[in-house]
mmCIF file with all atom_site columns, C-alpha atoms in Angstrom:
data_model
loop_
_atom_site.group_PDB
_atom_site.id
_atom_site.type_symbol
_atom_site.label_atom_id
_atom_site.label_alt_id
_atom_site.label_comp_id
_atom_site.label_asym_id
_atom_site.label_entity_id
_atom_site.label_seq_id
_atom_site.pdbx_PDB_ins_code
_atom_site.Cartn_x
_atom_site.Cartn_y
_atom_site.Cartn_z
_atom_site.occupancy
_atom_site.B_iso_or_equiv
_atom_site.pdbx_formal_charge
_atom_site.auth_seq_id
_atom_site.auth_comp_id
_atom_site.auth_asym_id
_atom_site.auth_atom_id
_atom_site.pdbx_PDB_model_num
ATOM 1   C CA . UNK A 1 1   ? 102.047 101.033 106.633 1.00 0.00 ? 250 UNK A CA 1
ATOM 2   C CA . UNK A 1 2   ? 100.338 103.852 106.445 1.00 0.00 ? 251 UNK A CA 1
ATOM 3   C CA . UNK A 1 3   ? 96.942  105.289 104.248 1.00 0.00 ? 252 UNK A CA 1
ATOM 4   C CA . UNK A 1 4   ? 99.298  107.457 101.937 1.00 0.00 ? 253 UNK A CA 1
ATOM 5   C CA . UNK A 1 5   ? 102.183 104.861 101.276 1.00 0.00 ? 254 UNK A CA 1
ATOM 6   C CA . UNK A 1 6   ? 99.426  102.321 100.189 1.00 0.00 ? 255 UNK A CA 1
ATOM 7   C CA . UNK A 1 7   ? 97.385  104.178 98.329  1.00 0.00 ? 256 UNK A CA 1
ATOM 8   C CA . UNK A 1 8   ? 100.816 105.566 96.426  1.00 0.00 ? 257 UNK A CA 1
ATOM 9   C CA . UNK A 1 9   ? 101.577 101.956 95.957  1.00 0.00 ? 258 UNK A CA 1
ATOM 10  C CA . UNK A 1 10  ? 98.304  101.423 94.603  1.00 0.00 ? 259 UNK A CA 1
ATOM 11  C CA . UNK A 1 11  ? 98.365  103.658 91.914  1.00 0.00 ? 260 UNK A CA 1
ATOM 12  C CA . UNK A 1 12  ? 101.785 102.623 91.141  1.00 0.00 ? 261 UNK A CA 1
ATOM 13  C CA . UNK A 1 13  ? 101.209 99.459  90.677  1.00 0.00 ? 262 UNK A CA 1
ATOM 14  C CA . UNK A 1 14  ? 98.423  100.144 88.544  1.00 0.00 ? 263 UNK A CA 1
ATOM 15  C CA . UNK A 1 15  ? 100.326 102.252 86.315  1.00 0.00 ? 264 UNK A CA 1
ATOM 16  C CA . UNK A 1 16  ? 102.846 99.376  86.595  1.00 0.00 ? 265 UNK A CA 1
ATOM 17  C CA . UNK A 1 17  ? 99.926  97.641  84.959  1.00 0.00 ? 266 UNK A CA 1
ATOM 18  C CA . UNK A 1 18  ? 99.212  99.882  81.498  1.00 0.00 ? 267 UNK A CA 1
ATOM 19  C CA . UNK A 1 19  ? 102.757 100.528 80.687  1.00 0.00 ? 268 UNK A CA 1
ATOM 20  C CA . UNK A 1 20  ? 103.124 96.200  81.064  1.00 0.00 ? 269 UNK A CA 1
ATOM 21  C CA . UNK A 1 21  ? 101.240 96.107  77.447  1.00 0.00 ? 270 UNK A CA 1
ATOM 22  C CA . UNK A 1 22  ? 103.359 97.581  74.623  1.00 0.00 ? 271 UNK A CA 1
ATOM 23  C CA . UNK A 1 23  ? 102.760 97.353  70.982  1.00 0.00 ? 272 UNK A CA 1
ATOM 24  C CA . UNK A 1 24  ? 105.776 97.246  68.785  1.00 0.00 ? 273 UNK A CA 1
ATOM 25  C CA . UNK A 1 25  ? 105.803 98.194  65.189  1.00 0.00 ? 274 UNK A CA 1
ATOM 26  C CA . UNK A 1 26  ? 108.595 97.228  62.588  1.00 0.00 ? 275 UNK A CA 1
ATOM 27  C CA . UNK A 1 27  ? 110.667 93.818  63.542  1.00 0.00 ? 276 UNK A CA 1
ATOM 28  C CA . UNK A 1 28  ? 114.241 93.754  64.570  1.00 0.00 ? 277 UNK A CA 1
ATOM 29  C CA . UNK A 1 29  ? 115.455 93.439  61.338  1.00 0.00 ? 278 UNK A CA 1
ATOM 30  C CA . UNK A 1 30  ? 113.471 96.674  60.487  1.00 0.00 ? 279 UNK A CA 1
ATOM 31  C CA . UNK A 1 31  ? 111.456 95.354  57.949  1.00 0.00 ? 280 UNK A CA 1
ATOM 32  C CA . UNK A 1 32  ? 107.211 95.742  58.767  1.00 0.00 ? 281 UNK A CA 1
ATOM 33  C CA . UNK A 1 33  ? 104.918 93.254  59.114  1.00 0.00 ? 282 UNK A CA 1
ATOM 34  C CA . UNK A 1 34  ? 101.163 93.347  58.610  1.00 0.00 ? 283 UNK A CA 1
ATOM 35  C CA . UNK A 1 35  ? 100.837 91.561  62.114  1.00 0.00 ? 284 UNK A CA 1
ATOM 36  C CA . UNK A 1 36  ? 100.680 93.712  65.280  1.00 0.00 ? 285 UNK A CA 1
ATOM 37  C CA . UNK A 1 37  ? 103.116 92.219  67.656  1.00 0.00 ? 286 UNK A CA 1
ATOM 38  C CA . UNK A 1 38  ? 102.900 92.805  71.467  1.00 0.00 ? 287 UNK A CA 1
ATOM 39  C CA . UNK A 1 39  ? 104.638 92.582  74.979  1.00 0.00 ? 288 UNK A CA 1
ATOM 40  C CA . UNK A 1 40  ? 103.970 92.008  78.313  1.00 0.00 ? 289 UNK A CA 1
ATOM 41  C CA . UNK A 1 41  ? 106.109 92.295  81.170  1.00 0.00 ? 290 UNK A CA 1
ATOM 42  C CA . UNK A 1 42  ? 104.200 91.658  84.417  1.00 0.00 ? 291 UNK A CA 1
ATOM 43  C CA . UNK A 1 43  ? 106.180 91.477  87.984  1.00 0.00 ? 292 UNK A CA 1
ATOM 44  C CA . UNK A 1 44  ? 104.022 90.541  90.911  1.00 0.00 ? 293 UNK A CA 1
ATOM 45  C CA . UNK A 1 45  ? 100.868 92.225  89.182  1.00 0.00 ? 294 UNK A CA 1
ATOM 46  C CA . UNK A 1 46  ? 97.778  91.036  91.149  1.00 0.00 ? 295 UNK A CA 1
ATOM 47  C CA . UNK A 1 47  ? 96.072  88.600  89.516  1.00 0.00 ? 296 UNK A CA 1
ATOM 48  C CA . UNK A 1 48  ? 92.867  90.268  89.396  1.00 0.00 ? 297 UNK A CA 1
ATOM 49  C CA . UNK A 1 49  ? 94.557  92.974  87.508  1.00 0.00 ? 298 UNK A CA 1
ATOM 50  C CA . UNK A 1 50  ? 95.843  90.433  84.984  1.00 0.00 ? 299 UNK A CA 1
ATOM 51  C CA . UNK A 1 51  ? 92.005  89.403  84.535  1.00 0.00 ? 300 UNK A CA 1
ATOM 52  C CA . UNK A 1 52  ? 91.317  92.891  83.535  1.00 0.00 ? 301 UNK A CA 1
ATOM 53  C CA . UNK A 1 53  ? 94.093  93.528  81.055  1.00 0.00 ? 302 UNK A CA 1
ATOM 54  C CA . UNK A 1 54  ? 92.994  89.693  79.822  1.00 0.00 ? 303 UNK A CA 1
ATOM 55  C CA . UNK A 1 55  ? 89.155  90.545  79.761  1.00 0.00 ? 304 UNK A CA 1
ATOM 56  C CA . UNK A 1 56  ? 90.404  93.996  77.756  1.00 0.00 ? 305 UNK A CA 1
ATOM 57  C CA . UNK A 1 57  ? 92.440  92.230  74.875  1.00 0.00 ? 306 UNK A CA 1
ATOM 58  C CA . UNK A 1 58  ? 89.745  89.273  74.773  1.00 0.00 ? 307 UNK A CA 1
ATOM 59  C CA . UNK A 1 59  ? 86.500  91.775  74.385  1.00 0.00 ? 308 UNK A CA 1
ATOM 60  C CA . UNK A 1 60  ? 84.739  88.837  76.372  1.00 0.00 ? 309 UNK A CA 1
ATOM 61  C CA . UNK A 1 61  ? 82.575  88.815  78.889  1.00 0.00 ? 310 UNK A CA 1
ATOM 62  C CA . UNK A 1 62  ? 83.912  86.821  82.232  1.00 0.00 ? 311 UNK A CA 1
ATOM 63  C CA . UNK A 1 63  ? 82.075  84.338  83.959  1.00 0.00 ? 312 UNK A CA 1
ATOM 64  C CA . UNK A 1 64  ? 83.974  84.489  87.449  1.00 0.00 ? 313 UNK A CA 1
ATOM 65  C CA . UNK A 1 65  ? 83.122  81.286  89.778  1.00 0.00 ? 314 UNK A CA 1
ATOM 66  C CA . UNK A 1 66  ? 82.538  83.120  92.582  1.00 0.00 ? 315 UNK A CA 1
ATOM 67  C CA . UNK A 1 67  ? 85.877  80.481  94.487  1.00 0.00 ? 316 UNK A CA 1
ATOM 68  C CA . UNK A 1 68  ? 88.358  82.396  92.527  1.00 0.00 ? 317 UNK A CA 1
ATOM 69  C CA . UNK A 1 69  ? 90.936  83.891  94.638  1.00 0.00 ? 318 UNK A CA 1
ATOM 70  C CA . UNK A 1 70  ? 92.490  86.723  93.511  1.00 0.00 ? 319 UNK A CA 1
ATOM 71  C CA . UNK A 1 71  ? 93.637  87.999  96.710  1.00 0.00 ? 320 UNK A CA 1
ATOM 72  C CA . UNK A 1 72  ? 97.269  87.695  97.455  1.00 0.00 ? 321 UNK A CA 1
ATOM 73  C CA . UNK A 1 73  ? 97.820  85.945  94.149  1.00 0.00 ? 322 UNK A CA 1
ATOM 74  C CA . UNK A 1 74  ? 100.332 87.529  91.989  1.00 0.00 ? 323 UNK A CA 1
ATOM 75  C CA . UNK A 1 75  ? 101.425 87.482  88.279  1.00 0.00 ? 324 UNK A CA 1
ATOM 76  C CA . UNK A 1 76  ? 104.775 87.557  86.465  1.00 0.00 ? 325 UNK A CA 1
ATOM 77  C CA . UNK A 1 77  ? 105.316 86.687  82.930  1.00 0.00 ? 326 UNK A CA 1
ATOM 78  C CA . UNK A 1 78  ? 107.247 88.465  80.517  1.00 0.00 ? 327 UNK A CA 1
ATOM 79  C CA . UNK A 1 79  ? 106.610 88.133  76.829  1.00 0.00 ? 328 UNK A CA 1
ATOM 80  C CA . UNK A 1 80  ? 107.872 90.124  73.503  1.00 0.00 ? 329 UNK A CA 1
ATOM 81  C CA . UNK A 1 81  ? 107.239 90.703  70.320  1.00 0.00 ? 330 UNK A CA 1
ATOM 82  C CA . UNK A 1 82  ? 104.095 87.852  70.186  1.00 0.00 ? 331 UNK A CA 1
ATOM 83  C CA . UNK A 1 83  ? 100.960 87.838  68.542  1.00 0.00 ? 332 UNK A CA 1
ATOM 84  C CA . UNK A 1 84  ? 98.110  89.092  70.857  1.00 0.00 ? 333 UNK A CA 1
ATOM 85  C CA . UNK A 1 85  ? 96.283  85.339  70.297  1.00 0.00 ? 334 UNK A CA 1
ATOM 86  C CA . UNK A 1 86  ? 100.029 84.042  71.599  1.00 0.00 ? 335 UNK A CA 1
ATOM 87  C CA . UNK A 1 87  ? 100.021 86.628  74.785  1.00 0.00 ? 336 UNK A CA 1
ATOM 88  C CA . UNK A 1 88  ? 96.675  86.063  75.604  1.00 0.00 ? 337 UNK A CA 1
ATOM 89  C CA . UNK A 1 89  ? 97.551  81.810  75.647  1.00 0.00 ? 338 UNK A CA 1
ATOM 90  C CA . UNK A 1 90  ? 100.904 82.738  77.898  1.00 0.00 ? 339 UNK A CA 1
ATOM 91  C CA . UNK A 1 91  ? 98.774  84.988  80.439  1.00 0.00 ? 340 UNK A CA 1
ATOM 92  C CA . UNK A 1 92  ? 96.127  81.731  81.120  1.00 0.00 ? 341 UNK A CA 1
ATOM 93  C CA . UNK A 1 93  ? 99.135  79.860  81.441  1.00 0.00 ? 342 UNK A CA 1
ATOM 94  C CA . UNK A 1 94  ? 100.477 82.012  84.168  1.00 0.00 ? 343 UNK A CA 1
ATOM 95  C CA . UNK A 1 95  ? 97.368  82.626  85.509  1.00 0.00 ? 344 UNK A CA 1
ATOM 96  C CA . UNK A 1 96  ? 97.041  78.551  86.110  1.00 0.00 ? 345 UNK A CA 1
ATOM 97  C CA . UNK A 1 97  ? 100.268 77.768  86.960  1.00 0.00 ? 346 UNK A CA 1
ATOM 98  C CA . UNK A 1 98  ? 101.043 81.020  89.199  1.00 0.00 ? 347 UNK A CA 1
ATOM 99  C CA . UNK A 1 99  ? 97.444  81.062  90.837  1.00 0.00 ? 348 UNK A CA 1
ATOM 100 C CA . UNK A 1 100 ? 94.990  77.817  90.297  1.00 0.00 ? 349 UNK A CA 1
ATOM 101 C CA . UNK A 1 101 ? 92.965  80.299  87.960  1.00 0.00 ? 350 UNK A CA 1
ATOM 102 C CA . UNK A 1 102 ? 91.820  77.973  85.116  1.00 0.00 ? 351 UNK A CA 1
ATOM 103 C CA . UNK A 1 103 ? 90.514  79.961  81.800  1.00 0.00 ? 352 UNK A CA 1
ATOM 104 C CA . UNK A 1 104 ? 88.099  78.163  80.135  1.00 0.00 ? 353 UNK A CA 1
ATOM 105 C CA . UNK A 1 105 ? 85.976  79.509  76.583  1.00 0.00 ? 354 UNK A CA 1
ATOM 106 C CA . UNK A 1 106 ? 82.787  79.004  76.467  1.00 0.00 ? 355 UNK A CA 1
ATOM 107 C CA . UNK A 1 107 ? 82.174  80.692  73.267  1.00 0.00 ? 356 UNK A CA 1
ATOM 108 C CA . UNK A 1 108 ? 83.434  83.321  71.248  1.00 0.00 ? 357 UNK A CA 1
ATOM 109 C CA . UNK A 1 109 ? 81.736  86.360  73.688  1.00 0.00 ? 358 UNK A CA 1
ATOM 110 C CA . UNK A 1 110 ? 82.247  84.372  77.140  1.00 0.00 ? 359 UNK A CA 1
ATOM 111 C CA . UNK A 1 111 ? 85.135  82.937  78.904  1.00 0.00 ? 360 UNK A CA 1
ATOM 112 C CA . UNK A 1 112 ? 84.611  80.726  82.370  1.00 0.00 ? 361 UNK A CA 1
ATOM 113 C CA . UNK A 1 113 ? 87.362  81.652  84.868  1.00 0.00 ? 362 UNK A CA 1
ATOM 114 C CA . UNK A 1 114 ? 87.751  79.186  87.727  1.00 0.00 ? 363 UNK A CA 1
ATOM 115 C CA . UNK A 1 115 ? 89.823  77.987  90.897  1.00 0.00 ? 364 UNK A CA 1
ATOM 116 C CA . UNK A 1 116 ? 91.688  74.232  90.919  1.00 0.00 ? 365 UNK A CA 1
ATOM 117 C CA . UNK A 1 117 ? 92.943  74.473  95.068  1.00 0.00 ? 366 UNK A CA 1
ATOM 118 C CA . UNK A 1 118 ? 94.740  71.302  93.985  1.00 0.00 ? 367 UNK A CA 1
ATOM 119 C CA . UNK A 1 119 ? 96.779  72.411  90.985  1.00 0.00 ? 368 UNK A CA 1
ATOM 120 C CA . UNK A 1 120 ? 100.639 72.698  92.127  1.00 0.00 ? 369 UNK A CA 1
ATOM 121 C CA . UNK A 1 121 ? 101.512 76.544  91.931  1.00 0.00 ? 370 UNK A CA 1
ATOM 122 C CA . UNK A 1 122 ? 104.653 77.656  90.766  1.00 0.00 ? 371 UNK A CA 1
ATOM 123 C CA . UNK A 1 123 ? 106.332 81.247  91.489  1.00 0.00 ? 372 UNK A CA 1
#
């Protein structure tokens, strides 16, 4: 593969990345809540990318053990019209069933993120 078809593949999937998180106003039924509601669709998003979009919806600080893998490990999860609080529990359990990458919260600025090599991974 060459320099230019991976680095276009780069910044696609990146961009992949931002347009995963949308924020939807007004329910189905049309009427408005006072609760923002959000949606994630990941599709073989890198994992580490996933930690950034979680660290960015969190606001906390992440304590990486310095065994996580995020190489090769990718995310997909797809989500709608959920609280942020309910997307953010869905993307740790992706990240620890898809990838061994355990999410732990240490308090309310700092989150512990970990690797479990004997967890069972699922695709």
């Amino acid at each position: 593969m060459d320099s230019h078809h991976h680095t276009a593949m780069k910044i696609i999937s990146f961009l992949t990345v931002l347009v995963c998180l949308s924020f939807v106003g007004p329910t189905a039924s049309g009427q408005s809540t006072n609760k923002l509601l959000t949606g994630i669709n990941f599709v073989n998003v890198p994992a580490e990318k996933v930690l950034d979009i979680y660290q960015a919806s969190t606001k906390s600080q992440l304590i990486i053990a310095s065994n996580v893998r995020l190489e090769n490990r990718r995310i997909t999860l797809h989500v709608v019209n959920v609280s942020p609080e309910v997307a953010q529990q869905m993307i740790e359990q992706a990240l620890l069933k898809q990838a061994g990458i355990v999410i732990t919260r240490l308090d309310a600025q700092q989150v512990s993120v970990t690797y479990n090599d004997q967890l069972k991974l699922t695709p």
